[in-house]
Coordinates of C-alpha atoms and ligand atoms in Angstrom, one line a residue:
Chain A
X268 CA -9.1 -14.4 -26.1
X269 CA -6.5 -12.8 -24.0
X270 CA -3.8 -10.9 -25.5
X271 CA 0.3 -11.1 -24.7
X272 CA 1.4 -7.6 -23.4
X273 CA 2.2 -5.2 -26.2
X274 CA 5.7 -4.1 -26.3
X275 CA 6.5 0.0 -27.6
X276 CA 9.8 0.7 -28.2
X277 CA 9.3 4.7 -30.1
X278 CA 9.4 6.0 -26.3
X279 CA 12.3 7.6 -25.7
X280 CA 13.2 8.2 -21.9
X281 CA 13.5 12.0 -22.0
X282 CA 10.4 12.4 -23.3
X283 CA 8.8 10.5 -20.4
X284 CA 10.7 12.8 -18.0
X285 CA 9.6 16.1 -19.7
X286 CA 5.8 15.3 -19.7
X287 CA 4.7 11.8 -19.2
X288 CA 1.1 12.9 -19.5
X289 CA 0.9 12.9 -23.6
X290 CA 2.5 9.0 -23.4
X291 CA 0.1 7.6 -20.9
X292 CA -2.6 8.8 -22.8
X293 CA -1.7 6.8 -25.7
X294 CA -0.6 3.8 -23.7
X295 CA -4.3 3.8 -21.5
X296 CA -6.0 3.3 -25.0
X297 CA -3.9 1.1 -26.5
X298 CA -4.0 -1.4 -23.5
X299 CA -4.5 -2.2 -19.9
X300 CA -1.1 -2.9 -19.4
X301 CA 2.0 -2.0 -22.5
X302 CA 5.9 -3.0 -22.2
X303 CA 8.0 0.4 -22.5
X304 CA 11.1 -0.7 -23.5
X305 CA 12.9 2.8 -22.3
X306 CA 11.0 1.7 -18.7
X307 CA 11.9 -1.7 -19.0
X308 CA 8.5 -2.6 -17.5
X309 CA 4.7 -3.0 -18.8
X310 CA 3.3 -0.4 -17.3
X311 CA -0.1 -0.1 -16.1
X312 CA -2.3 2.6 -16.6
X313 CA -6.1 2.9 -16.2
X314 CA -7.5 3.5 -12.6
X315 CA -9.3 0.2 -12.7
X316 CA -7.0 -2.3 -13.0
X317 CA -4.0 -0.7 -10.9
X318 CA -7.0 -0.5 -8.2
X319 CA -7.3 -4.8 -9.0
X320 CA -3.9 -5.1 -8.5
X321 CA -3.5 -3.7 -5.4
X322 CA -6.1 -5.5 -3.8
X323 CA -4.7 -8.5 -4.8
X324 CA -1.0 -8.5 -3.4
X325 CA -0.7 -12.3 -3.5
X326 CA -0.5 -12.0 -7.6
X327 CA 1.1 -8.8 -7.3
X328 CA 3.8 -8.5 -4.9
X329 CA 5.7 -6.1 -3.6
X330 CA 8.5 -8.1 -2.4
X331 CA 11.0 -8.5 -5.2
X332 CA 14.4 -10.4 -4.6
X333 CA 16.2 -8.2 -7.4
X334 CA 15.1 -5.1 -6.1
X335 CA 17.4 -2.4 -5.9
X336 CA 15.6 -0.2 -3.3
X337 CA 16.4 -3.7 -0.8
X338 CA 20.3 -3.3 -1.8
X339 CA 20.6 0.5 -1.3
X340 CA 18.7 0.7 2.3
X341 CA 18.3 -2.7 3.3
X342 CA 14.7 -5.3 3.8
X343 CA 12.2 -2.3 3.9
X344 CA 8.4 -2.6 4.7
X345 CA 8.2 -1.3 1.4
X346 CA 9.5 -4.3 -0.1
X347 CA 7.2 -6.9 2.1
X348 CA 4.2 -8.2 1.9
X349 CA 1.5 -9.7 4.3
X350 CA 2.1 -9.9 8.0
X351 CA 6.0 -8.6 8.0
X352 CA 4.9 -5.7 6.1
X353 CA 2.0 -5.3 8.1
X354 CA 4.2 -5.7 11.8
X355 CA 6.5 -3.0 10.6
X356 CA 3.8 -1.1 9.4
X357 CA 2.1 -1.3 13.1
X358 CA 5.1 -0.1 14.8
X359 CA 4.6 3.0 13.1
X360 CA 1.6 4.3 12.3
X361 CA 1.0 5.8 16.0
X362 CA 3.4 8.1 14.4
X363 CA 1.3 9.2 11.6
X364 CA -2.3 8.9 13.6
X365 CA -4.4 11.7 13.1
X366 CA -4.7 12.4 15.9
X367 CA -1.2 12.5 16.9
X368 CA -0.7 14.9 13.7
X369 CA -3.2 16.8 15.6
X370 CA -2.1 17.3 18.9
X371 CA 1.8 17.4 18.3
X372 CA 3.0 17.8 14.9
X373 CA 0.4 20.6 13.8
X374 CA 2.1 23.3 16.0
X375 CA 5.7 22.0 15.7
X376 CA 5.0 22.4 11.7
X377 CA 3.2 25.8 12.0
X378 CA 6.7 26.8 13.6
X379 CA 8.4 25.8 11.0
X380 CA 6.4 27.8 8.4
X381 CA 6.0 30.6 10.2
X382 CA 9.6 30.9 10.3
X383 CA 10.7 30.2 6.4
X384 CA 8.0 32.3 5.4
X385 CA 9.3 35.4 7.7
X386 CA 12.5 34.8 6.0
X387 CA 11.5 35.8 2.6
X388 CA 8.5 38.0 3.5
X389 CA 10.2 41.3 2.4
X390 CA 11.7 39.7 -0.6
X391 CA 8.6 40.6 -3.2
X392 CA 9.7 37.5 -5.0
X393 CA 11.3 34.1 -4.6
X394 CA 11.3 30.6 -6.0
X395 CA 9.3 28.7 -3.7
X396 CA 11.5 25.3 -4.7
X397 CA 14.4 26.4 -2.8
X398 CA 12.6 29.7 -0.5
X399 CA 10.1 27.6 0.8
X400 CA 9.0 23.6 -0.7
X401 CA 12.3 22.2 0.1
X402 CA 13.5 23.2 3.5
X403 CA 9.8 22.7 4.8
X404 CA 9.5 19.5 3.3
X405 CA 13.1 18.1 5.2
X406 CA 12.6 19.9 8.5
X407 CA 9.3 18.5 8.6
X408 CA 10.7 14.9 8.7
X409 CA 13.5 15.3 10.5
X410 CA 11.5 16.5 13.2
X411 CA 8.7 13.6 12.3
X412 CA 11.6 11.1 12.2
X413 CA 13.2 12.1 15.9
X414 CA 16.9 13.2 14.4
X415 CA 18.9 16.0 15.8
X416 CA 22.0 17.8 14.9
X417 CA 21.0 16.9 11.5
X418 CA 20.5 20.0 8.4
X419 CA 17.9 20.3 6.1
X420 CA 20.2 20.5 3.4
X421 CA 22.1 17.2 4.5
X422 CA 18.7 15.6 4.9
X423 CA 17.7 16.8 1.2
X424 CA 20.9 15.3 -0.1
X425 CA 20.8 11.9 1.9
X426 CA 16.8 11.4 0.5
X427 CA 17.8 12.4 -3.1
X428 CA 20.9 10.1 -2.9
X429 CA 19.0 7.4 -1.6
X430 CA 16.2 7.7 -4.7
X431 CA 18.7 8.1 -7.2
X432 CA 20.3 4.9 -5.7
X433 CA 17.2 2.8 -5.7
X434 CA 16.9 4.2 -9.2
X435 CA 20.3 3.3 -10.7
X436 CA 19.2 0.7 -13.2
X437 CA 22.4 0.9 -15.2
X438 CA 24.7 0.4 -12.3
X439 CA 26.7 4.2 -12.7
X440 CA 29.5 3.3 -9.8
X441 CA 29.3 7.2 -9.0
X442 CA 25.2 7.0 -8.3
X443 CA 26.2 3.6 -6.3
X444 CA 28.9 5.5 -4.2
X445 CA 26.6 8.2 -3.5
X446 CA 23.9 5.9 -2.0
X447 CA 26.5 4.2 0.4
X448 CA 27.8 7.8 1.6
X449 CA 24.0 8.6 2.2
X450 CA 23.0 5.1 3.7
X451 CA 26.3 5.7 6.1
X452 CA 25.1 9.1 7.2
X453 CA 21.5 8.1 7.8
X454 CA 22.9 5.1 9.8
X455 CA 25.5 7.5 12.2
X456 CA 22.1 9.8 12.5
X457 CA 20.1 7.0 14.0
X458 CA 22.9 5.8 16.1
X459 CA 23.0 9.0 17.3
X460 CA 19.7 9.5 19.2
X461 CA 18.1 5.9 19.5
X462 CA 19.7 5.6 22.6
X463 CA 17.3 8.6 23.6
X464 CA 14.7 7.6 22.1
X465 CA 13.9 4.8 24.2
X466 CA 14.6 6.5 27.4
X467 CA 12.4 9.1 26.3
X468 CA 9.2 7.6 24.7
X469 CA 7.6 10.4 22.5
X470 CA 5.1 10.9 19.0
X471 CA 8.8 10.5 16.8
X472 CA 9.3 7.9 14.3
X473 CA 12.0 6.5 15.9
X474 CA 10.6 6.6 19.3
X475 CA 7.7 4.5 17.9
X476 CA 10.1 2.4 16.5
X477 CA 12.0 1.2 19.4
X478 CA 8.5 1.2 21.8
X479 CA 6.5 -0.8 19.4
X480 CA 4.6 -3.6 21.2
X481 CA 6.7 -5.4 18.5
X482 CA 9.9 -3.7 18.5
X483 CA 11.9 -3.4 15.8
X484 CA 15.6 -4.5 15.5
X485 CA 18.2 -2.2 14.6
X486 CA 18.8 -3.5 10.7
X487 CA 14.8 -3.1 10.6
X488 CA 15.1 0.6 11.6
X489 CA 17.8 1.6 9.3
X490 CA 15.9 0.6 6.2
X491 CA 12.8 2.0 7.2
X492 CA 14.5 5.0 8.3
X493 CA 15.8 5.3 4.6
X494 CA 12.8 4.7 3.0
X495 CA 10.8 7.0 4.9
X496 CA 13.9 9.5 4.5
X497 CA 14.0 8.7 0.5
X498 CA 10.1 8.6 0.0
X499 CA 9.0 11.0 2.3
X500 CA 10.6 14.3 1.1
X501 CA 9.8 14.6 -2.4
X502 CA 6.0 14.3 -1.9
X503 CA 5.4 17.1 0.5
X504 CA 7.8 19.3 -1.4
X505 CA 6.3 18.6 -4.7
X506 CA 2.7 18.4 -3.3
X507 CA 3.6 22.3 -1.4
X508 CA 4.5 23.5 -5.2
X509 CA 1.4 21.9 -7.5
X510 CA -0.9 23.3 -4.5
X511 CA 0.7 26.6 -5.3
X512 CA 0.7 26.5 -9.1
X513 CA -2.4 25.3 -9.1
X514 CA -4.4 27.6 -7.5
X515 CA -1.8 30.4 -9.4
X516 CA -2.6 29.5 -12.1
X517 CA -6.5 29.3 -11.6
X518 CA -7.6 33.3 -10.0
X519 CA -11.4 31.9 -9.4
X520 CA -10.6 28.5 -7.8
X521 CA -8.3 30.5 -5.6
X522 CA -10.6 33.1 -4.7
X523 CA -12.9 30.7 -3.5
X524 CA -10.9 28.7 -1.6
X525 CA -9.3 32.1 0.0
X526 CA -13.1 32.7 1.0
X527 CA -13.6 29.2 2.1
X528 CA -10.9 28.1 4.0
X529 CA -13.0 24.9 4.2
X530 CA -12.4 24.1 0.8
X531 CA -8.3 23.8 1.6
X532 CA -8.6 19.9 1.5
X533 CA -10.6 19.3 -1.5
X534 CA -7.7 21.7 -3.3
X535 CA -5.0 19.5 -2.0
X536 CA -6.6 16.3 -3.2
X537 CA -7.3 18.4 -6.3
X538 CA -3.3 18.6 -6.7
X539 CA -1.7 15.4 -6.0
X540 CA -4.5 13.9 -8.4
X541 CA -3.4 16.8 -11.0
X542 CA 0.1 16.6 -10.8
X543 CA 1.2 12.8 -8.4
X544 CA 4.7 13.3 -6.5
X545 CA 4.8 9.5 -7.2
X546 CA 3.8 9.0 -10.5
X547 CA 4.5 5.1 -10.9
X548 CA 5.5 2.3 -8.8
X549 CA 6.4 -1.4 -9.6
X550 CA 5.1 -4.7 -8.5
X551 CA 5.8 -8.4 -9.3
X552 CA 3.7 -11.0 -10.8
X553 CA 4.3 -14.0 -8.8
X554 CA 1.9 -16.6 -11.1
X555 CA 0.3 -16.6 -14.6
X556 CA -3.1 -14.2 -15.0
X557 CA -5.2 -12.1 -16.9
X558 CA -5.8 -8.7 -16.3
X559 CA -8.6 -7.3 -18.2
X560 CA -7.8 -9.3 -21.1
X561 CA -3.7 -9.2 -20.9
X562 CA -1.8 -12.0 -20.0
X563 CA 1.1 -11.5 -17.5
X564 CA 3.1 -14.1 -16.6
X565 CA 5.1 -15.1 -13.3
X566 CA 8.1 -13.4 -13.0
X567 CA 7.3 -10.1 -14.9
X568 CA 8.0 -7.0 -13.3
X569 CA 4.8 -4.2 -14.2
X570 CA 5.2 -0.4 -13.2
X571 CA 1.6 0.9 -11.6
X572 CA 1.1 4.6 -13.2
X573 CA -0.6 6.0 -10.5
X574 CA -0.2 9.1 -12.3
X575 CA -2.1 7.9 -15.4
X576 CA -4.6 6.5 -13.4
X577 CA -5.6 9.7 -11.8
X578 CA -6.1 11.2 -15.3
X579 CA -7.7 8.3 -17.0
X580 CA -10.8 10.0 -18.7
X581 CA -12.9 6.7 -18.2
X582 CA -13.1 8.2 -14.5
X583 CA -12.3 11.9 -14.1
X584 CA -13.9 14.0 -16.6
X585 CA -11.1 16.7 -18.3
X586 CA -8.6 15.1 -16.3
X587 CA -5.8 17.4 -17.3
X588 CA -7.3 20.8 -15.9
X589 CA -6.7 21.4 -12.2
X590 CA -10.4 21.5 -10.6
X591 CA -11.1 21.9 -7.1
X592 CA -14.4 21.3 -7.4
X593 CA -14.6 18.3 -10.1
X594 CA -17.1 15.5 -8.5
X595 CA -15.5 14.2 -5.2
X596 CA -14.2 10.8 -5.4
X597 CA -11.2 8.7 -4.8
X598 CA -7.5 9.1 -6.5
X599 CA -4.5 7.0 -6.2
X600 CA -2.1 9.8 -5.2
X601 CA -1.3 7.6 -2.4
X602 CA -1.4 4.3 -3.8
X603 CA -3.7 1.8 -2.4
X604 CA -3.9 -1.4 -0.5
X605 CA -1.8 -2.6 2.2
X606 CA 0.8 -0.3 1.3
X607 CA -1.4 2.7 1.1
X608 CA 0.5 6.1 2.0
X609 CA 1.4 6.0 5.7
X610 CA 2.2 9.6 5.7
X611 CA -0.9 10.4 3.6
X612 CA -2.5 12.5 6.6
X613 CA 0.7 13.8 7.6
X614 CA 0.7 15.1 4.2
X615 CA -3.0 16.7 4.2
X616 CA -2.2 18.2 6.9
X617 CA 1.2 19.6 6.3
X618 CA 0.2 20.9 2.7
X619 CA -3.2 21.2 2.7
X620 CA -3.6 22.7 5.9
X621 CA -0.7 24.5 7.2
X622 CA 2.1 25.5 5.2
X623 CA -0.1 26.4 1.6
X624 CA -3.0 28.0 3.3
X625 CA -0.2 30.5 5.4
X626 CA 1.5 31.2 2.6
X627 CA -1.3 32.7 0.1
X628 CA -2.1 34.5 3.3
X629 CA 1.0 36.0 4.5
X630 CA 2.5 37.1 0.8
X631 CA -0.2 39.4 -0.4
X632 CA -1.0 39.2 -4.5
X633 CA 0.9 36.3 -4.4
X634 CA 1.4 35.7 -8.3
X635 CA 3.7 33.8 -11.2
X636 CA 6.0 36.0 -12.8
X637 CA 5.3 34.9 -16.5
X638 CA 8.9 36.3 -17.0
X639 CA 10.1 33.1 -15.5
X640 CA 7.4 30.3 -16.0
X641 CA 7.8 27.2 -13.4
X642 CA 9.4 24.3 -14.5
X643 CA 7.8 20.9 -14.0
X644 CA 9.8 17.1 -14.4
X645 CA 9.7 13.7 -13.9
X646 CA 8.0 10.7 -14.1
X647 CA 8.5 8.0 -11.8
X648 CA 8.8 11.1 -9.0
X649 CA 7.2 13.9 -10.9
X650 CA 6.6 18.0 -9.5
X651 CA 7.8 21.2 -10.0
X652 CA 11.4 21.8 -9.9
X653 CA 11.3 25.5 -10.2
X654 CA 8.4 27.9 -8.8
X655 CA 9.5 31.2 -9.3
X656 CA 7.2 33.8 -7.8
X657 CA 6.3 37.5 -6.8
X658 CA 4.7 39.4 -4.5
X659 CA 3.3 43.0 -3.1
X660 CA 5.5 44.2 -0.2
Chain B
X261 CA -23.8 -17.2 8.0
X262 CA -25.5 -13.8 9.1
X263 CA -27.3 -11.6 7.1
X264 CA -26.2 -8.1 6.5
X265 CA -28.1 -5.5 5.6
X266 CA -26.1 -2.5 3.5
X267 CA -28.4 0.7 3.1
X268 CA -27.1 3.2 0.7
X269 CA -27.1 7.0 0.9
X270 CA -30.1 6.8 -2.0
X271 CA -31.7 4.5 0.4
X272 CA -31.3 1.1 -1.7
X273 CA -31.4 -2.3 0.4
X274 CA -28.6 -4.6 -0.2
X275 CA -29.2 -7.8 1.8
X276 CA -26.3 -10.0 1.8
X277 CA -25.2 -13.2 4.0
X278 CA -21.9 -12.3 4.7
X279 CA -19.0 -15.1 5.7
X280 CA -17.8 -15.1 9.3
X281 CA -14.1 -13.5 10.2
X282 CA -14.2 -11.1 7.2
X283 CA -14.1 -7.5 7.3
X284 CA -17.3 -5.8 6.8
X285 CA -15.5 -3.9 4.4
X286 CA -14.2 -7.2 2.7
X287 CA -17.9 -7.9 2.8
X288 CA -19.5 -5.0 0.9
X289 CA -16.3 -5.1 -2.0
X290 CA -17.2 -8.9 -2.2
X291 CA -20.9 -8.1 -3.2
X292 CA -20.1 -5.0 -5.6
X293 CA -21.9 -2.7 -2.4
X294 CA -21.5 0.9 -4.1
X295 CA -19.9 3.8 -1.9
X296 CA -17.2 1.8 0.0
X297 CA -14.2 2.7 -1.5
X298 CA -11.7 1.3 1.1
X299 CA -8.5 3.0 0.0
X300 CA -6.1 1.1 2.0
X301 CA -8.0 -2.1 1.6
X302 CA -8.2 -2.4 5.5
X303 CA -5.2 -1.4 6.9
X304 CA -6.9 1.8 9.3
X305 CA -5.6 4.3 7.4
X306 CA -7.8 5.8 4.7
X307 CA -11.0 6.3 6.6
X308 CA -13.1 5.5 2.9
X309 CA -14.7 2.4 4.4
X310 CA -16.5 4.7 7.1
X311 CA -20.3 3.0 7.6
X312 CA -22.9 4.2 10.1
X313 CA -23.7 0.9 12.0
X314 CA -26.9 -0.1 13.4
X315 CA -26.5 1.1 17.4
X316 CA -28.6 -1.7 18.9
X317 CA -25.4 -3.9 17.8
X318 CA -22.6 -1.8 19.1
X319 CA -22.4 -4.0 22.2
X320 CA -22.2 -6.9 19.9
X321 CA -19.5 -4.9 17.5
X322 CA -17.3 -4.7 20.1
X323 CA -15.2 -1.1 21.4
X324 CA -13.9 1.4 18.9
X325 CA -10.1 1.2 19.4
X326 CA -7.5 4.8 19.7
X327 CA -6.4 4.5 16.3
X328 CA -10.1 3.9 14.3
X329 CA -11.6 6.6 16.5
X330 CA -8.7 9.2 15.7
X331 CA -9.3 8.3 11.8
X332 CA -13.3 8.8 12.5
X333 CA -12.5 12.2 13.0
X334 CA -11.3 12.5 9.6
X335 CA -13.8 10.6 7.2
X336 CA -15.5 12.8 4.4
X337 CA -19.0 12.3 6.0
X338 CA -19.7 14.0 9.0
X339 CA -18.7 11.3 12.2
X340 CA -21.9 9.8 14.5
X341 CA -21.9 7.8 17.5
X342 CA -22.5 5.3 14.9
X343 CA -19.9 5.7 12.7
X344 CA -17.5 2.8 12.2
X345 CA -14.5 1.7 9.8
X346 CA -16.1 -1.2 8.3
X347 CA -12.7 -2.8 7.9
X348 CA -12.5 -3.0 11.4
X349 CA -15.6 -4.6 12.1
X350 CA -15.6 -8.4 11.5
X351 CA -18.6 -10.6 11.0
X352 CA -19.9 -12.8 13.8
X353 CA -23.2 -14.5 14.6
X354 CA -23.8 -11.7 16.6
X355 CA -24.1 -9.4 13.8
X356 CA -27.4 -11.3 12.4
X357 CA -29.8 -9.0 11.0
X358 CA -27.6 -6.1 11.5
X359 CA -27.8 -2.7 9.1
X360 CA -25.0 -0.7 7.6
X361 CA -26.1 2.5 6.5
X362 CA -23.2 3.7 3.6
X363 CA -22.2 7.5 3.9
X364 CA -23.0 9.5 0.9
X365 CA -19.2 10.5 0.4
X366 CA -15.9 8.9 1.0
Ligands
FES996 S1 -10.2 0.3 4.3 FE1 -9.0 2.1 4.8 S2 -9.6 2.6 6.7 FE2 -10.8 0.9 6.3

């Protein structure tokens, strides 16, 4: 006998922004999917079924007509599914190939590294949020996306305005107003350079863009542009800071990756499993169907908990400890299915490979300061917000 | 329909008859094949479908395009001249009696 969805309503919204972790738990063995009411979606929260769900995007759907992301930044692949996600999706990915990341982004983000880490070197301490995490994070897209004349700090603000606008479930006309300033900058930004860009083919986002074999139009670019500038900032930053605390706050993991640089992937896996910059994600049920014994029905809107999913205990064993070296196998740090992370090698590389591994190098006894312990929050976007740090001179 | 033959990295025979037009990756997720994991669920960017195929077919396979071969240098599994993204190979007549040998890790 299937079961209607389970509604809990004892959640209380600041709890599931302090530590989500305790919540999902309980809400992964109570039921395959539970109705939050401070969410105001069933979430879904064992690796299993989110991994049925996304490869079935007929049932669930990304698309969704009410969706605020589409009224903040416009019709974004994000939001599509089949063949005009997956045409959009083509125009980018030679972006994001390997082996472009290889060949031309590895050095350009090396620069970057190199160069915010000489800036704090004779500090002795810092917090890496602001020191390091953040500026690398935005300079790294801005360069990725092909903008110029454009601050890291203005890039930081347009990508938070943006979330926070694609967020604003209660409709707070400040938030709204925010989003619109943002969305106008970005816009200005592109207008800016695309002109260049297709005179001057090159590895950028926007270059890719306007080159496609199926070129996109300009309202096409804007909103990709704004997702990619709201959704791509975040996760690098956050992913740069859970590397960190990780291997911080775990001397023999860190030792041995320090003495086997080719363990440096396997401890970035390790960390956006641990601690996911995207936490949760919604889709829409588009007919009637049972999922592992649930009934959703058409219409309903369900929240995939990545974040639970890569702690679910039916699958990784002590889920909530940071292991390098648990069992290798796969997490949903970057989602799955069609919409799988575009920038998920960008990411390894970036985090995994250039900017973590330099700094745990260059910034010798690199350690926390337990007077000022780092500060973690969020759920639906979820990493440390405060790193502070210290180090031999 | 042809028959495909999945080998895993424990050396088990899988011997399925697989459709015509899907994904050998499709395929091998159809028929509950373990150790294809297919991340991205054929979309060429996840490299966790990788496969060593059978060389006497490669002709019949067809050429590795820019994009699969710069994501073969990124599987878990070390990269062959065999090595394939099963979601990129689709099933044809040709591929009768073919083997797919299944990496030990993804
Ligand atoms: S399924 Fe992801 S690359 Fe083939």
């Amino acid at each position: 006998m299937a079961h209607a969805v389970l509604v809990v309503s004892d959640i209380a919204f600041s709890d599931l922004l302090s530590d989500p972790y305790p919540i999902y738990k309980r809400l992964r063995d109570m039921a395959p999917a539970v109705y939050v009411e401070a969410a105001r979606l069933a979430l879904v929260t064992r690796f299993d079924d989110i991994m049925t769900i996304e490869r079935d995007c007929e049932t669930f759907a990304s698309s969704n007509p009410g969706s605020l992301v589409n009224k903040v930044m416009g019709h974004t692949m994000m939001r599509k599914d089949g063949e005009a996600h997956a045409m959009e999706r083509r125009a980018i990915e030679v972006s994001f190939r390997p082996g472009t990341i290889k060949n031309h982004w590895a050095a350009r983000f090396e620069a970057i590294s190199d160069r915010l880490i000489s800036q704090i070197e004779s500090d002795g301490e810092a917090d890496l949020f602001d020191a390091l995490a953040a500026p690398m994070a935005s300079l790294a897209l801005i360069e990725l996306l092909g903008l110029k004349d454009v601050s890291w700090q203005t890039l930081a603000r347009w990508s938070q305005a943006l979330m926070d606008g694609a967020g604003n479930y209660s409709g707070d006309p400040e938030i709204s107003a925010r989003a619109t300033e943002a969305a106008a900058g970005v816009d200005a930004a592109i207008d800016a350079v695309l002109a260049w860009h297709r005179e001057n083919p090159n590895p950028a986002v926007l270059s890719s863009m306007v080159n496609a074999e199926h070129p996109m139009n300009l309202e096409q670019i804007r909103a990709n542009i704004k997702v990619i500038i709201g959704g791509g900032l975040n996760e690098p930053r956050d992913s740069i800071l859970s590397l960190t605390l990780g291997l911080l706050s775990n001397p023999l993991q860190r030792a041995e990756v320090m003495a086997n640089p080719d363990l440096w992937p396997l401890a970035f896996e390790e960390a956006v499993r641990w601690i996911s910059p995207i936490g949760m994600y919604p889709r829409r049920v588009t007919r009637d169907v049972e999922l592992s014994g649930v009934k959703l029905r058409a219409g309903d809107q369900i929240g995939l908990c990545v974040a639970a999913a890569n702690r679910d205990d039916r699958r990784f064993a002590n889920p909530d400890n940071f292991d390098v070296f648990r069992p290798k196998q796969p997490h949903l740090a970057f989602g799955a299915g069609p919409h799988f992370c575009a920038g998920a090698w960008v990411a390894r590389q970036l985090v995994g490979r250039i900017v973590v591994p330099m700094l745990f190098s260059r910034l010798k006894n690199l350690r926390l300061r337990p007077d000022a312990p780092a500060r973690i929050h969020g759920w639906v976007f979820r990493g440390p917000v405060s790193l502070p740090v210290a180090w031999d001179l | 329909m042809p028959t495909i033959t999945f080998i895993t990295a424990e050396g088990k025979q899988h011997a399925v008859t697989a459709e015509i037009g899907r994904s050998v990756m499709e395929i091998a997720l159809e028929k509950n094949i373990p150790g294809v994991v297919a991340e991205c669920n054929g979309s060429a960017a996840c490299a966790t479908c990788h496969c060593y195929f059978d060389p006497a077919f490669a002709a019949a396979i067809g050429p590795i395009g820019e994009h699969e071969s710069d994501m073969l240098d990124f599987t878990a599994s070390p990269r062959r001249p065999e090595s394939r993204l099963s979601c990129q190979v689709r099933v044809a007549d040709a591929l009768d009696g073919m083997t797919v040998h299944i990496p030990a890790v993804q």
